[in-house]
XYZ file of C-alpha atoms in Angstrom:
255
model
C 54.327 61.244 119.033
C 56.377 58.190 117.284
C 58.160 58.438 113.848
C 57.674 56.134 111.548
C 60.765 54.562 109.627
C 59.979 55.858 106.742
C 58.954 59.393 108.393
C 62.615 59.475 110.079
C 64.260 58.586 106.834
C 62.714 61.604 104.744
C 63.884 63.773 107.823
C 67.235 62.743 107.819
C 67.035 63.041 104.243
C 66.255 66.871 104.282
C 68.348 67.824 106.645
C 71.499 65.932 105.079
C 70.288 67.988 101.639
C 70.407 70.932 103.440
C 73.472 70.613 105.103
C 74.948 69.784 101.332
C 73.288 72.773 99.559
C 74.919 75.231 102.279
C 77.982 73.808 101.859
C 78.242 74.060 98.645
C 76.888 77.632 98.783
C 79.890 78.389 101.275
C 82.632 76.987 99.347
C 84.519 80.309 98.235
C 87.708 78.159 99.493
C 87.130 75.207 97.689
C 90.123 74.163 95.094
C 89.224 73.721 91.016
C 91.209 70.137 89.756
C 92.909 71.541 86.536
C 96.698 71.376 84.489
C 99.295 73.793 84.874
C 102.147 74.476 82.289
C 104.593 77.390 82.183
C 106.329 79.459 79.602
C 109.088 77.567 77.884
C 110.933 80.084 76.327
C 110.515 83.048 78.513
C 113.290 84.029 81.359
C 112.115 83.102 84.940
C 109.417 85.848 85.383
C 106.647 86.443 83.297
C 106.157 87.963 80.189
C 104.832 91.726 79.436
C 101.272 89.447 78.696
C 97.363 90.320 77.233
C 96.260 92.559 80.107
C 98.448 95.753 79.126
C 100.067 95.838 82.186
C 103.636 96.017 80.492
C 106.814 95.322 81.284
C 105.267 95.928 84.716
C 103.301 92.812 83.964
C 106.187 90.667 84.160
C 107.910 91.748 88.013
C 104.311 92.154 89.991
C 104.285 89.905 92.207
C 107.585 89.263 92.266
C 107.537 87.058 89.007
C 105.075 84.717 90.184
C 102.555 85.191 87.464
C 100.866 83.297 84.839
C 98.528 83.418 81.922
C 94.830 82.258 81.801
C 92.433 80.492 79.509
C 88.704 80.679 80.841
C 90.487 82.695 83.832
C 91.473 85.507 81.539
C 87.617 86.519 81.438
C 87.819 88.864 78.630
C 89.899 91.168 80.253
C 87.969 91.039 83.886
C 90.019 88.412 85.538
C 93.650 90.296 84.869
C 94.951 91.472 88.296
C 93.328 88.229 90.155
C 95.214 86.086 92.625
C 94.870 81.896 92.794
C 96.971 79.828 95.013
C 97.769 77.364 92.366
C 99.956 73.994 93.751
C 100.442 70.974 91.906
C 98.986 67.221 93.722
C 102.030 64.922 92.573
C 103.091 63.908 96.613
C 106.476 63.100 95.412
C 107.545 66.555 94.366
C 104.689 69.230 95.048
C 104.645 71.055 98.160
C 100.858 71.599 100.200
C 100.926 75.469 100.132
C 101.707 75.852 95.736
C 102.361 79.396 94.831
C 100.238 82.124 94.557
C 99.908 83.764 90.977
C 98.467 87.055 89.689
C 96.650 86.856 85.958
C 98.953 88.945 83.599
C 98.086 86.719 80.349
C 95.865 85.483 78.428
C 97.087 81.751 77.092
C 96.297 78.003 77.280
C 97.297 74.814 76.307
C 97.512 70.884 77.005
C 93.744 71.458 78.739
C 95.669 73.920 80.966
C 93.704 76.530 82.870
C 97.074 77.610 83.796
C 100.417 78.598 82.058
C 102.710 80.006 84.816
C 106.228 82.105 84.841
C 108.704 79.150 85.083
C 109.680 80.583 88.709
C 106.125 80.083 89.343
C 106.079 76.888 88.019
C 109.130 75.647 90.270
C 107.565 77.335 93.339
C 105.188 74.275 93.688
C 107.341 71.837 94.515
C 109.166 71.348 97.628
C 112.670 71.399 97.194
C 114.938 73.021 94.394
C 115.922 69.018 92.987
C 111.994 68.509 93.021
C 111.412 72.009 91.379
C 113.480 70.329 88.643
C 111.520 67.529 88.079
C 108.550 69.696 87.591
C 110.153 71.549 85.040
C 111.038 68.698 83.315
C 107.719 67.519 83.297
C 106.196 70.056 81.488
C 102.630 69.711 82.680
C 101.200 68.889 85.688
C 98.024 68.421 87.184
C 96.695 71.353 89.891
C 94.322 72.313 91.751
C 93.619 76.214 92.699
C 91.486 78.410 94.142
C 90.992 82.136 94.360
C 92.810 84.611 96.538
C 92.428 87.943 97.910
C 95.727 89.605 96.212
C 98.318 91.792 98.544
C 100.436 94.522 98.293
C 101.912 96.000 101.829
C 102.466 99.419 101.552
C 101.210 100.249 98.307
C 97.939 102.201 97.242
C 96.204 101.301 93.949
C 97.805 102.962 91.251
C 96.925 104.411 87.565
C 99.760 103.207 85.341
C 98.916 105.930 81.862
C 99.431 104.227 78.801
C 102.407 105.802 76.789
C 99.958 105.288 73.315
C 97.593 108.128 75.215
C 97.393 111.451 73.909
C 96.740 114.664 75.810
C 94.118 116.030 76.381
C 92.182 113.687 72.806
C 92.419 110.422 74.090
C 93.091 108.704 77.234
C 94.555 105.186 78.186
C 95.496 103.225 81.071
C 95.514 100.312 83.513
C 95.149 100.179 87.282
C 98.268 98.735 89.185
C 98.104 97.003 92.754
C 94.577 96.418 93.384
C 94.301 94.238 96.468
C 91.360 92.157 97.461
C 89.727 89.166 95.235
C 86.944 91.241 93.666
C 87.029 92.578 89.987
C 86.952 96.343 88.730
C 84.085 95.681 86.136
C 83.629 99.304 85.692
C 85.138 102.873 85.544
C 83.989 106.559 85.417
C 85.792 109.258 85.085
C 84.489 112.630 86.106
C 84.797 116.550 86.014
C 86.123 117.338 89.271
C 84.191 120.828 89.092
C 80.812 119.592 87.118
C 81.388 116.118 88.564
C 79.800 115.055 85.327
C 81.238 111.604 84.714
C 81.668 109.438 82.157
C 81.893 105.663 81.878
C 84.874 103.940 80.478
C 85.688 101.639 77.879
C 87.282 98.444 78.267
C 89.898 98.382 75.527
C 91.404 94.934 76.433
C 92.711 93.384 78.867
C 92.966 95.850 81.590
C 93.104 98.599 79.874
C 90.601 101.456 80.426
C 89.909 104.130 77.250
C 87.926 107.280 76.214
C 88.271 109.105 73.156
C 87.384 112.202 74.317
C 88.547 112.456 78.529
C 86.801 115.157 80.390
C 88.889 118.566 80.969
C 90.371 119.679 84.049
C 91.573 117.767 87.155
C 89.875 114.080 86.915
C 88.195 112.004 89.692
C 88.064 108.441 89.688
C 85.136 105.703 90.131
C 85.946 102.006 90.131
C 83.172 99.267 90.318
C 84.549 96.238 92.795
C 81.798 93.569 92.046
C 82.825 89.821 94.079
C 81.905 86.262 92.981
C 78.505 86.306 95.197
C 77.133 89.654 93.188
C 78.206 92.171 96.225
C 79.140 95.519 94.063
C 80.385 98.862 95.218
C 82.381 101.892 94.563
C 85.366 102.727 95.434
C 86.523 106.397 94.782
C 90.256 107.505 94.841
C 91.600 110.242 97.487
C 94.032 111.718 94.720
C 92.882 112.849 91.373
C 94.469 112.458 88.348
C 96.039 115.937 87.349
C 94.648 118.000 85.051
C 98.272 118.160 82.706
C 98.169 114.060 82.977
C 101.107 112.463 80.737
C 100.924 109.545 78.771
C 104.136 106.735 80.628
C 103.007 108.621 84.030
C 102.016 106.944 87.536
C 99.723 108.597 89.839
C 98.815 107.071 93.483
C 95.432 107.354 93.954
C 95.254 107.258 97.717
C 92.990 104.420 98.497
C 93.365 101.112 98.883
C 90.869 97.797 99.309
C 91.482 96.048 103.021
C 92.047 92.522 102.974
């Protein structure tokens, strides 16, 4: 049977729409166009920032961390990754930097305010890292990252504000992967009754009244395309828990 003109042009038509819709439907990789500052009157790493992390906050990562406007998500986006790396040809280099979320912070349209060693880890030579700096401001573009830590297991970092056994505080250190922990439980380790968390701010996770005895842990991992799951700790937090402690929890999320 012959095709029309007309009958060819609607096909090729469809089938370039469909190529453009699964594309676009694929394009975790893709890079954002935004602006990137840093801190001006900070030392080279970051600062202890709006997710509660600390001075902790400041060295993950190595120093390469930054605040977030939109990014910062309420709270939900601390702990992300984004390979962030600046398009002027003349100075930036083609891999950037990669950043974890520590802050919450904006400015000049930025979606980005990194640690100034962040900052001069886009460019592609130490003289170019200068120019950089100089100028302040630059235009980016980033995408997210699954985040790394060799050798460590995700950690719970209890606030020092938390007092035994009334009230409980604390945020969740090394956390690799590019999902977000949108939710936490806490349960009985006997009763295994469990109860849901509060999101204080930032990254911090609260209850008034913690559960006695040795406590298990439930964290929520929810990703970009709506996959969610659990992820349960090997190691429980001990029943004597101190506020300023670390406890490993055991697990880990593969990347």
């Amino acid at each position: 049977m012959a095709f029309s003109l007309q009958s060819l042009l609607i096909l090729f038509t469809t089938l370039l729409l469909i190529q453009t819709l699964a594309e676009a439907a694929t394009c975790s990789n893709c890079f954002t166009h935004s602006r990137a500052a840093y801190y001006p009157n900070s030392d080279e790493k970051g600062t202890d920032g709006a997710c509660g992390f600390g001075s902790f906050g400041a060295t993950i990562n190595g120093g390469d961390v930054s605040a977030a406007s939109d990014l910062y998500r309420n709270g939900v986006g601390c702990g992300a990754c984004y390979q962030v790396r600046c398009t002027n040809s003349n100075y930036c280099s083609d891999k950037g930097v990669t950043v974890v979320i520590t802050d919450q912070g904006s400015g000049h349209n930025t979606d980005f305010i990194l640690s100034k060693q962040a900052f001069g880890r886009m460019a592609q030579t130490t003289d170019a890292a200068a120019s950089l700096l100089a100028l302040g401001v630059v235009d980016i573009e980033y995408r997210r990252v699954p985040c790394s830590y060799p050798n460590k297991n995700i950690t719970i970092k209890i606030d020092e504000n938390s007092n035994y056994p009334h009230y409980l505080a604390f945020v969740l250190w090394y956390q690799q992967g590019d999902k977000d922990i949108t939710a936490v439980q806490l349960c009985e380790t006997q009763s295994f009754v469990c109860k849901l968390l509060d999101r204080s701010y930032g990254a911090v996770w609260t209850t008034t009244s913690p559960p006695s005895g040795a406590l298990s842990l439930r964290m929520l991992l929810s990703g970009e395309d709506g996959d969610e799951s659990w992820i349960v700790p090997v190691n429980n937090i001990p029943e004597n828990w101190k506020g300023g402690e670390t406890y490993d929890t055991g697990v880990q999320i593969n990347v």
